[in-house]
mmCIF file of C-alpha atoms and ligand atoms in Angstrom:
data_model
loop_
_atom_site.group_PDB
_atom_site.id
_atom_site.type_symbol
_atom_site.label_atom_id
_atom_site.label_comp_id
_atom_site.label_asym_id
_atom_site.label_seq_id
_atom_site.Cartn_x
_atom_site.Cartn_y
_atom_site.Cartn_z
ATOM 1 C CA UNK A 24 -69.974 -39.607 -122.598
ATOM 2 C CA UNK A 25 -72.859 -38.367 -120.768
ATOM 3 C CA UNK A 26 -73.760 -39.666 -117.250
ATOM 4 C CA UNK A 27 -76.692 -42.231 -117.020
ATOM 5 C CA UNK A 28 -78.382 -43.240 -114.139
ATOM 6 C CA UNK A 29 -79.081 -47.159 -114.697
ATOM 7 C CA UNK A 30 -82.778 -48.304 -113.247
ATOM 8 C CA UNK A 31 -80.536 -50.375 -110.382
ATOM 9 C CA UNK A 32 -78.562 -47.253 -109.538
ATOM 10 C CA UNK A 33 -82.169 -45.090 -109.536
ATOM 11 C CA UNK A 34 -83.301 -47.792 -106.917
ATOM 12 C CA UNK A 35 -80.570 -47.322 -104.857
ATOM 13 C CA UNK A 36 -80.344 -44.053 -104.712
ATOM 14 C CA UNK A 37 -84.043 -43.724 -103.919
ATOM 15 C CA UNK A 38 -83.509 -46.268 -100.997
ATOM 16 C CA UNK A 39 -80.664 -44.245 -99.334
ATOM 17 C CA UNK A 40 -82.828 -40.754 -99.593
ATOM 18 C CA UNK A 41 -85.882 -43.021 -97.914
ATOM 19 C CA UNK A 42 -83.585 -43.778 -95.185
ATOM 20 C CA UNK A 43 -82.038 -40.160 -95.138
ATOM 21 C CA UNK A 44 -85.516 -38.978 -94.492
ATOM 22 C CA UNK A 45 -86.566 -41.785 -91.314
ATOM 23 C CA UNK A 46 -83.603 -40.982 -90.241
ATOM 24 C CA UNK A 47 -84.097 -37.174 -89.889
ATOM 25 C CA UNK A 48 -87.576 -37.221 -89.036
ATOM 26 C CA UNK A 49 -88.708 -34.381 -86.360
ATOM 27 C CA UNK A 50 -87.884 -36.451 -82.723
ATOM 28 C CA UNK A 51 -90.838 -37.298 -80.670
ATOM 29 C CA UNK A 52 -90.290 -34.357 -78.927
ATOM 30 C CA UNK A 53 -92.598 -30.969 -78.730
ATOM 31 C CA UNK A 54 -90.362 -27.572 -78.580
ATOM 32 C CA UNK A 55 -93.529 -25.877 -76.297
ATOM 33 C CA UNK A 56 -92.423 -28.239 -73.908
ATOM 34 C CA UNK A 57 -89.303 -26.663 -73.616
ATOM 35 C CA UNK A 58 -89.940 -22.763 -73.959
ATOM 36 C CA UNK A 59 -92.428 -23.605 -71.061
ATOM 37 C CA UNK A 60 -90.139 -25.120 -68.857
ATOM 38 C CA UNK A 61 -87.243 -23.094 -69.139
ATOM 39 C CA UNK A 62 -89.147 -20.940 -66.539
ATOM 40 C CA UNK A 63 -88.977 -23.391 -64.369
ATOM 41 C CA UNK A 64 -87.561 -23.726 -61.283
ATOM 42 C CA UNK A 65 -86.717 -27.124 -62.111
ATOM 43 C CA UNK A 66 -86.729 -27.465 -66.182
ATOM 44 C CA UNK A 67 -85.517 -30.588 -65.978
ATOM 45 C CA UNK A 68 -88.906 -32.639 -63.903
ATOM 46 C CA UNK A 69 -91.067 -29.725 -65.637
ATOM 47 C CA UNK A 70 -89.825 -31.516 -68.888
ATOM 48 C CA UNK A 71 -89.853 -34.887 -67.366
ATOM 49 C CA UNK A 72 -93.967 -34.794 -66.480
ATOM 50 C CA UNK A 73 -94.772 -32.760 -69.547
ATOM 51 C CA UNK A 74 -93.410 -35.118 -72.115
ATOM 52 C CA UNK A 75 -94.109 -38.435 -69.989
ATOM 53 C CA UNK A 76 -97.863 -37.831 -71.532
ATOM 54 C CA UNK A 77 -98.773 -39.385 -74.892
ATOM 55 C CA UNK A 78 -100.640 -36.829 -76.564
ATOM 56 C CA UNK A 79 -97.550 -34.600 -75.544
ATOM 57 C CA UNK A 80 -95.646 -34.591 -79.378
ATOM 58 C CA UNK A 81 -98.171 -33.327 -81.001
ATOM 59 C CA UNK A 82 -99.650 -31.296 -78.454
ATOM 60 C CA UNK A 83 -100.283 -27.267 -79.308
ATOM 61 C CA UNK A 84 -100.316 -24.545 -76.434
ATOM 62 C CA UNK A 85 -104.196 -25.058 -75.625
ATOM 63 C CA UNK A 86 -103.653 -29.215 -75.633
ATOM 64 C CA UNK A 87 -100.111 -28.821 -73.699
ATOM 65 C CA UNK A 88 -102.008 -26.635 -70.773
ATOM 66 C CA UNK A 89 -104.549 -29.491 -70.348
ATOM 67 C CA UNK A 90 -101.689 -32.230 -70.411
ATOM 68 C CA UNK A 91 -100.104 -29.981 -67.544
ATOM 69 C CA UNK A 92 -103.618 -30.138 -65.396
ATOM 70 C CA UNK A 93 -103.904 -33.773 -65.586
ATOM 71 C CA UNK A 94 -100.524 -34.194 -64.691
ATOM 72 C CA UNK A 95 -100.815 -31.584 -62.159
ATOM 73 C CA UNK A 96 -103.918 -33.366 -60.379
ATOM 74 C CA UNK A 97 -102.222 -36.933 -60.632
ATOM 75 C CA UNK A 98 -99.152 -35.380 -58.499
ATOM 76 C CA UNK A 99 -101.795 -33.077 -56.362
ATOM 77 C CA UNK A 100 -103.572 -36.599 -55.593
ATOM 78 C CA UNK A 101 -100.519 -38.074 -54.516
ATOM 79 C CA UNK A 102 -99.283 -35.385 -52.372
ATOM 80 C CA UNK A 103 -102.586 -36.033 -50.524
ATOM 81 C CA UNK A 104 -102.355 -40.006 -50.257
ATOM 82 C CA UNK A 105 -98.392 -38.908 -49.047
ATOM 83 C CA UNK A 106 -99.766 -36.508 -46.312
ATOM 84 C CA UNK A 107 -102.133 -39.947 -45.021
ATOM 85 C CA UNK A 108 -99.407 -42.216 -45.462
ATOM 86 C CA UNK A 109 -97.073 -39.730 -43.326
ATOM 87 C CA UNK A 110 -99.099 -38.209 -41.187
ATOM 88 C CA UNK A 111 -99.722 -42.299 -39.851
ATOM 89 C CA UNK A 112 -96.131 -42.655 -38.879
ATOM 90 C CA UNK A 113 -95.543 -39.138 -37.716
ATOM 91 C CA UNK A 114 -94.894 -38.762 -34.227
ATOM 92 C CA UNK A 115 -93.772 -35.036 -33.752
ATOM 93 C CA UNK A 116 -97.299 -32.938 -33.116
ATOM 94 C CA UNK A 117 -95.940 -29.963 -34.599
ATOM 95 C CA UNK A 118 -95.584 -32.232 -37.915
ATOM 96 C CA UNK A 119 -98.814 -33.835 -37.834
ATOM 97 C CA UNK A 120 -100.420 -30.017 -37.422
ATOM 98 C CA UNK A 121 -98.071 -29.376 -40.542
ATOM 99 C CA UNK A 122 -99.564 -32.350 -42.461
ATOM 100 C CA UNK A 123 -102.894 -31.498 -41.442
ATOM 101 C CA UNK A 124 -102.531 -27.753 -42.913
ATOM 102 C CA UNK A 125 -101.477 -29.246 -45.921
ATOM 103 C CA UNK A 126 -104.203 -31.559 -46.262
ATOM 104 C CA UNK A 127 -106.861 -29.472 -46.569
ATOM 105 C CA UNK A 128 -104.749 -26.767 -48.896
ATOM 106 C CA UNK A 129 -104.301 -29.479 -50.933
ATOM 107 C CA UNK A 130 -108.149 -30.024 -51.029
ATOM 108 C CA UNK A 131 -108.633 -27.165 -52.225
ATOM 109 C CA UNK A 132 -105.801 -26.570 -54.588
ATOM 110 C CA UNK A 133 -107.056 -29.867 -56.694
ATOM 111 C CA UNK A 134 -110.155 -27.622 -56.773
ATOM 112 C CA UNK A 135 -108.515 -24.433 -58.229
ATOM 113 C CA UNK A 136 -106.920 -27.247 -60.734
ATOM 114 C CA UNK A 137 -110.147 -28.814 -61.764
ATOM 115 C CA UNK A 138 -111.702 -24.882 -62.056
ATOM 116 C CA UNK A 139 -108.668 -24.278 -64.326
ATOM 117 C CA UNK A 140 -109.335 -27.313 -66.309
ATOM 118 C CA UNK A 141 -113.272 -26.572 -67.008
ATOM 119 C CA UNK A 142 -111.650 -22.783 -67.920
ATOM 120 C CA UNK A 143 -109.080 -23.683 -70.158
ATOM 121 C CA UNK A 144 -112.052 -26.029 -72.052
ATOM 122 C CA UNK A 145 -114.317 -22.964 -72.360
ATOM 123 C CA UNK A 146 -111.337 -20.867 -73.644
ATOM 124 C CA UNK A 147 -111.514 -18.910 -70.470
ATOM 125 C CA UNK A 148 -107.539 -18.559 -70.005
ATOM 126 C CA UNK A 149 -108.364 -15.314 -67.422
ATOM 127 C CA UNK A 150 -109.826 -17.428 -64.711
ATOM 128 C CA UNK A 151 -106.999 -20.662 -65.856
ATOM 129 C CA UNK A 152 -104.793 -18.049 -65.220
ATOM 130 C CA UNK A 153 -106.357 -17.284 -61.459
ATOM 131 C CA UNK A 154 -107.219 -20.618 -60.409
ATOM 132 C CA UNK A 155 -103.660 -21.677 -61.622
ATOM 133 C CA UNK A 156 -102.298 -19.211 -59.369
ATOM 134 C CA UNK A 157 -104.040 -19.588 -56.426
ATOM 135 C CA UNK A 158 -103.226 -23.976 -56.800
ATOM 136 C CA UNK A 159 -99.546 -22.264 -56.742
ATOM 137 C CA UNK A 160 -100.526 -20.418 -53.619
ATOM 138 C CA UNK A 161 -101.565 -23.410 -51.889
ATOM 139 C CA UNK A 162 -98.239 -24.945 -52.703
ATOM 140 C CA UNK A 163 -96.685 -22.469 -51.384
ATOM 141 C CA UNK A 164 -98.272 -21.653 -48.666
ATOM 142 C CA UNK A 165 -98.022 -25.602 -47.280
ATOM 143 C CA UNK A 166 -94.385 -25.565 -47.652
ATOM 144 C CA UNK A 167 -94.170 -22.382 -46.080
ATOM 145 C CA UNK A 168 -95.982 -24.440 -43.203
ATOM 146 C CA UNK A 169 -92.877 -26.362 -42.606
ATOM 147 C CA UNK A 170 -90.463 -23.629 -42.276
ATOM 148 C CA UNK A 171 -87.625 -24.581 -40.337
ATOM 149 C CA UNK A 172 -89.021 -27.839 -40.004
ATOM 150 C CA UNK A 173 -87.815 -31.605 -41.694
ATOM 151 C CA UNK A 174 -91.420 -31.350 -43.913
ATOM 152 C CA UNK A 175 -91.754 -35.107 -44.672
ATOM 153 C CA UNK A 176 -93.633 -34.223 -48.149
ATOM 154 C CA UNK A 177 -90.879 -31.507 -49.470
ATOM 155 C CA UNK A 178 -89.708 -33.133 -52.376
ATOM 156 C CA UNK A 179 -93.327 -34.086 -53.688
ATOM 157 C CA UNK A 180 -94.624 -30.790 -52.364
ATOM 158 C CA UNK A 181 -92.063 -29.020 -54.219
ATOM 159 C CA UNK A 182 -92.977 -30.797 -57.687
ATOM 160 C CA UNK A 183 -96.414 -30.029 -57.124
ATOM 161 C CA UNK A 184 -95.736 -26.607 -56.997
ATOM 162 C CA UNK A 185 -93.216 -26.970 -59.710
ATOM 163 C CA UNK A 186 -95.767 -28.292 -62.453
ATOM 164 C CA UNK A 187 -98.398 -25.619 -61.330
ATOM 165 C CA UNK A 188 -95.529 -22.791 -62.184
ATOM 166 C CA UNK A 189 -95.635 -24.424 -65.390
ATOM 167 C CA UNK A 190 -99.746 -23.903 -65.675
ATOM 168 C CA UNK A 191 -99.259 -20.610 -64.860
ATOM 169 C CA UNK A 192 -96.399 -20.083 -67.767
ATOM 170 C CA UNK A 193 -99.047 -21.893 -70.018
ATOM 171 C CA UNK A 194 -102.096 -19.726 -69.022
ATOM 172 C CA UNK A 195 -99.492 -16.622 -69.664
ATOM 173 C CA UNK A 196 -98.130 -17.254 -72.795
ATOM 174 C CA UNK A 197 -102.219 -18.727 -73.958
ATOM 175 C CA UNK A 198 -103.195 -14.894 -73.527
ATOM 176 C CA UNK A 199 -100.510 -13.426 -75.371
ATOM 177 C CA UNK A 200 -101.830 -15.154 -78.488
HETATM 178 C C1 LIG B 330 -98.153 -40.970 -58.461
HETATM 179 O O1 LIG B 330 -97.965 -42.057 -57.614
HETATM 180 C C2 LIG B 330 -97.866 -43.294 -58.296
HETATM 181 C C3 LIG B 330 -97.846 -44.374 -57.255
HETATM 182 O O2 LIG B 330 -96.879 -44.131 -56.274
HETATM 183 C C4 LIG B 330 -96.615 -43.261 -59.154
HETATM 184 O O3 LIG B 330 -96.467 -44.453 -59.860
HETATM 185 C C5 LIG B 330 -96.711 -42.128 -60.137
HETATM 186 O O4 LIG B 330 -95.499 -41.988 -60.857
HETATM 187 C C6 LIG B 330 -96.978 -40.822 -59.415
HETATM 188 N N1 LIG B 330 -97.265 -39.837 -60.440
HETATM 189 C C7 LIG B 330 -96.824 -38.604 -60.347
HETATM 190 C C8 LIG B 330 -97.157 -37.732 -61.488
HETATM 191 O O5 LIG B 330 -96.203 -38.172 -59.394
HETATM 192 C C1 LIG B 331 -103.220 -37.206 -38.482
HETATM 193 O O1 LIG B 331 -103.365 -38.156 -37.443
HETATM 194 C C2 LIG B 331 -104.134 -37.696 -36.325
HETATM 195 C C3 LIG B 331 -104.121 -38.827 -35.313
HETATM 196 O O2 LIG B 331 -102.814 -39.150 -34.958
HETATM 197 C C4 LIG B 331 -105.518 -37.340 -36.763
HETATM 198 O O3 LIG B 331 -106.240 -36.790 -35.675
HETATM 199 C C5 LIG B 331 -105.448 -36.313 -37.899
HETATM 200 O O4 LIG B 331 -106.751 -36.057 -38.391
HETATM 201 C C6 LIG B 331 -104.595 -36.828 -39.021
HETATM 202 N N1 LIG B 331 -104.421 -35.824 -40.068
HETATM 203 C C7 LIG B 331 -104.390 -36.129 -41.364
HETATM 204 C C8 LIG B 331 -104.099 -34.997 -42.272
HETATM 205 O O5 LIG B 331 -104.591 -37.260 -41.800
HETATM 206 C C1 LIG B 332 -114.180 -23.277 -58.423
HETATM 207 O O1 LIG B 332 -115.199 -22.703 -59.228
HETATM 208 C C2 LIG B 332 -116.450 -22.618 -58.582
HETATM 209 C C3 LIG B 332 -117.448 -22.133 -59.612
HETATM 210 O O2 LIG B 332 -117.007 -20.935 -60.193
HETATM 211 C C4 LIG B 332 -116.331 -21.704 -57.396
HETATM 212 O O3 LIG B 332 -117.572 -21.626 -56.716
HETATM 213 C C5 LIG B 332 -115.287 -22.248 -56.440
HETATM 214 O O4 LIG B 332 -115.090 -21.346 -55.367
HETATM 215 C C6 LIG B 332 -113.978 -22.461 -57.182
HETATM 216 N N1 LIG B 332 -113.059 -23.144 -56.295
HETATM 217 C C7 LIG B 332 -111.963 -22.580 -55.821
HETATM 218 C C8 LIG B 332 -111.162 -23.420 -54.909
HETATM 219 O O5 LIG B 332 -111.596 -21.458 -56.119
#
């Protein structure tokens, strides 16, 4: 007797390898995101900022750098508002000196960020790669301000420089290609 597939059997068997296939669809997940991060200091918020942007799933190398700058500026902004909103309730001088450091390297570290943003449009991944950098610097440099110190903005301070590490990665492995 040879084996027949009835039309009802045909149907079902078509409906279970349509499910198969939802079901094992690619996650909405990009693997960049990860061989970026895994550099990071902290892979895990790296991850957490990279993929909480929309365009991230699909996103290549070039598209994943700019999702990184936004992000990066969005945290740089509120590092800034934090530094206000601290330096108001501060009391120890030696802090509000601290905060007032920080303010301006933060001015000029959302600069370096936009410069790396209008780079990384014009395919310029040599000065990304500098301006990136020197954003890091200015992370650095204002925690370094608190040394020894209870810095009121460590935590944020320390994400900002976290996410710029990540730019850098980006701008590294862009000029390998
Ligand atoms: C920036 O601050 C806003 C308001 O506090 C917050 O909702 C948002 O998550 C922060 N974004 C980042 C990237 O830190
Ligand atoms: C911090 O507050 C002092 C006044 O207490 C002010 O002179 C200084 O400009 C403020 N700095 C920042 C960064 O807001
Ligand atoms: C940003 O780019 C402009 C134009 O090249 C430059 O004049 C400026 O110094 C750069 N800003 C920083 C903070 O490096």
């Amino acid at each position: 007797m040879t084996p027949s597939l009835s039309l009802i059997h045909v149907r079902q068997l078509f409906l279970v390898l349509v499910f198969t296939l939802i079901q094992f669809q690619p996650s909405r997940s990009n693997d960049l995101v990860d061989s970026v991060c895994v550099h990071n200091e902290d892979p895990a918020y790296c991850a957490q900022i990279l993929n909480s942007d929309g365009r991230t799933p699909g996103a290549d190398l070039l598209l994943l750098g700019a999702i990184a700058i936004d992000q990066d500026l969005v945290v740089a902004t509120n590092v800034s508002n934090l530094i206000i909103w601290k330096n108001n309730t501060a009391t120890d001088p030696t802090i509000k000196k601290g905060l007032g450091v920080c303010e301006v390297l933060y001015d000029v570290a959302k600069d370096n960020l936009v410069n790396a943003s209008d780079a990384l449009a014009g395919r310029n991944i040599g000065t990304m790669n500098t301006q990136a950098q020197l954003a890091y610097k200015n992370g650095m440099d204002c925690d370094a301000v608190f040394y020894g110190l209870d810095s009121p903005i460590k935590v944020d301070n320390r994400h900002f420089i976290d996410l710029t590490h990540a730019i850098v990665v980006i701008s590294n492995m862009l000029s390998e290609h």
